[in-house]
Coordinates of C-alpha atoms and ligand atoms in Angstrom, one line a residue:
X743 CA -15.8 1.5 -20.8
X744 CA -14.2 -1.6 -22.6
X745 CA -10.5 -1.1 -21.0
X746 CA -8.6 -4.4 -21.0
X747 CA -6.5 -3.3 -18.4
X748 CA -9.5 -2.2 -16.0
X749 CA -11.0 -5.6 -14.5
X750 CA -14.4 -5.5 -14.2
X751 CA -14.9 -8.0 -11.2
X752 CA -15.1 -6.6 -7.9
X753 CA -12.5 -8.7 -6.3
X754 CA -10.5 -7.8 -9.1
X755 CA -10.8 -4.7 -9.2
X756 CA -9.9 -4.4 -5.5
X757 CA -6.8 -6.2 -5.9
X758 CA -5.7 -4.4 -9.6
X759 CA -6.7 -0.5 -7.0
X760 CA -4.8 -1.9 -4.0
X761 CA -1.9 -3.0 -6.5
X762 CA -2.3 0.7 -8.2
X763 CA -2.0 2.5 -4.8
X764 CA 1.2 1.3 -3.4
X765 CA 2.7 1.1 -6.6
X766 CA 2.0 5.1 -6.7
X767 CA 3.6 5.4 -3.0
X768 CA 6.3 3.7 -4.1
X769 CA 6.7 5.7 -7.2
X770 CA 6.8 8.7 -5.2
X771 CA 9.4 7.3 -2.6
X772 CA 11.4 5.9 -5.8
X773 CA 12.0 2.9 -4.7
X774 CA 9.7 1.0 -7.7
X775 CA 12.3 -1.3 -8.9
X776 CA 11.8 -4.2 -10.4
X777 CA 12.2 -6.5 -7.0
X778 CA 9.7 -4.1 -5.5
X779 CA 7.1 -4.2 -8.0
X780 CA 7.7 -8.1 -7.6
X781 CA 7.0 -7.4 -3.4
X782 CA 3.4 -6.4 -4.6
X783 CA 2.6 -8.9 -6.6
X784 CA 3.3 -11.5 -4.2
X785 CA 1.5 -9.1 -1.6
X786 CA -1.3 -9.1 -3.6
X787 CA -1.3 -12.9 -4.5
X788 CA -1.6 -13.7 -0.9
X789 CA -4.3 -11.2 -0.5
X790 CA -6.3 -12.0 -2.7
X791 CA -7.0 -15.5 -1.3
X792 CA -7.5 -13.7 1.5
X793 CA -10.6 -11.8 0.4
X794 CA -11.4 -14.9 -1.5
X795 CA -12.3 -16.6 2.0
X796 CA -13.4 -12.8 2.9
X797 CA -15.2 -11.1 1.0
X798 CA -15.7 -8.4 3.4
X799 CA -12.5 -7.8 3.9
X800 CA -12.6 -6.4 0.3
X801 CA -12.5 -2.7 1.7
X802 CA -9.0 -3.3 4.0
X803 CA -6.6 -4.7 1.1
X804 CA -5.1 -1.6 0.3
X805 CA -3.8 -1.1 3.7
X806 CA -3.1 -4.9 3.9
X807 CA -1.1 -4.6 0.5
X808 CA 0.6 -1.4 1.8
X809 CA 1.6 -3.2 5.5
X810 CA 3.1 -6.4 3.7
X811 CA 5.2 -4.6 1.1
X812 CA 6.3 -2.1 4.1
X813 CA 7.4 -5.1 5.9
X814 CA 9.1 -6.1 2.8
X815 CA 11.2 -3.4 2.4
X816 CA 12.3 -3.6 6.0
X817 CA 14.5 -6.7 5.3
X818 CA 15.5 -6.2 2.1
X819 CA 16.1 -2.2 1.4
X820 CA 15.2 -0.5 4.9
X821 CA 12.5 1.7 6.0
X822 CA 9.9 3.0 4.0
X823 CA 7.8 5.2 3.4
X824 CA 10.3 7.7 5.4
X825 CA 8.6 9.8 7.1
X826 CA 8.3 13.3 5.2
X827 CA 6.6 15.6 8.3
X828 CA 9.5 15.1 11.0
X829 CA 12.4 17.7 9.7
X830 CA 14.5 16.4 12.3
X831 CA 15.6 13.4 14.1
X832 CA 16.1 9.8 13.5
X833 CA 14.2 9.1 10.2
X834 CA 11.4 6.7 10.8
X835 CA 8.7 5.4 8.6
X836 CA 5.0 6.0 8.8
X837 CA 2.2 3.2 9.5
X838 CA -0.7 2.5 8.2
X839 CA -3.7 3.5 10.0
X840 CA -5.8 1.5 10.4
X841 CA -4.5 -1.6 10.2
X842 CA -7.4 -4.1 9.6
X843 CA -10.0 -1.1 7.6
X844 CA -11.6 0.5 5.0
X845 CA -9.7 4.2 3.8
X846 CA -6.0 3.5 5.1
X847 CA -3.5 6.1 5.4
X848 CA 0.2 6.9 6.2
X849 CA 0.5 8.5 9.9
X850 CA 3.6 9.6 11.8
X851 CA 3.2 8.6 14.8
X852 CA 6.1 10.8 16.4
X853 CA 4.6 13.6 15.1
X854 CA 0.7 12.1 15.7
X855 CA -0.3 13.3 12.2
X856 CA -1.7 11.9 9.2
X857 CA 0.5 12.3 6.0
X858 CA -1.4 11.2 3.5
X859 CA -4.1 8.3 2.1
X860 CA -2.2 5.1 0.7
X861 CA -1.7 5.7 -2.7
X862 CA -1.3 9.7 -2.5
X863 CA 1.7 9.7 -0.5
X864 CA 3.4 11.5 -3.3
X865 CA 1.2 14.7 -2.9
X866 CA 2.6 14.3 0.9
X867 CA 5.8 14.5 0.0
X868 CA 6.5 17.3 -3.0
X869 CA 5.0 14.7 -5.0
X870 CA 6.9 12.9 -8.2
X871 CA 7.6 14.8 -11.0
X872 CA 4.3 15.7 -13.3
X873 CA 5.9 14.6 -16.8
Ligands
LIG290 ZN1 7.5 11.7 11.6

């Protein structure tokens, strides 16, 4: 495969699938606006010198990615991703589980469930519209 938009280095390709992944959450909580997308970008600036001084760490910046653009959010557009299992109640958001590792998903913690892998929160939720 010769896609220009695929990197082909492995840190690269981490950050471009990390990038990828909460961009789809987001998609699929509709809150992808343009100051959002920007949120992930800077996100995955900062992360990638991270895994630059770690390259172990390689496995854990999806969730990393997901946690700073959740914390994000809180200050400038509120909670997110709501959480989709609780019916009833305060809305909360989920977390990320596990914080620092490899495979990171979307829990409620009220509820004590996992909702979904980063990046496939929209199946979770009714999922965004196939076009
Ligand atoms: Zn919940």
């Amino acid at each position: 495969m010769d896609d220009p938009l695929t990197p082909v280095d492995p840190l690269e390709r981490t950050l471009h699938t990390a990038r990828a992944l909460v961009l789809a959450d987001l998609a699929s909580g509709e809150v992808a606006a343009a100051d959002v997308v920007s949120m992930v970008e800077d996100s995955v600036v900062q992360r990638r010198w991270w895994v630059e001084q770690w390259p172990e760490g390689a496995a854990y910046v999806a969730g990393l990615v997901a946690q700073d653009v959740q914390d994000a959010l809180l200050e400038s557009h509120g909670r997110w991703p709501l959480c989709p299992v609780c019916g009833s109640g305060d809305p909360h958001a989920l977390d990320v589980e596990p914080e620092l590792g490899p495979d990171p998903h979307w829990v409620c913690h009220k509820a004590g469930v996992k909702v979904a892998s980063v990046g496939s929160l929209g199946s979770a939720t009714g999922g965004a519209p196939t076009s």
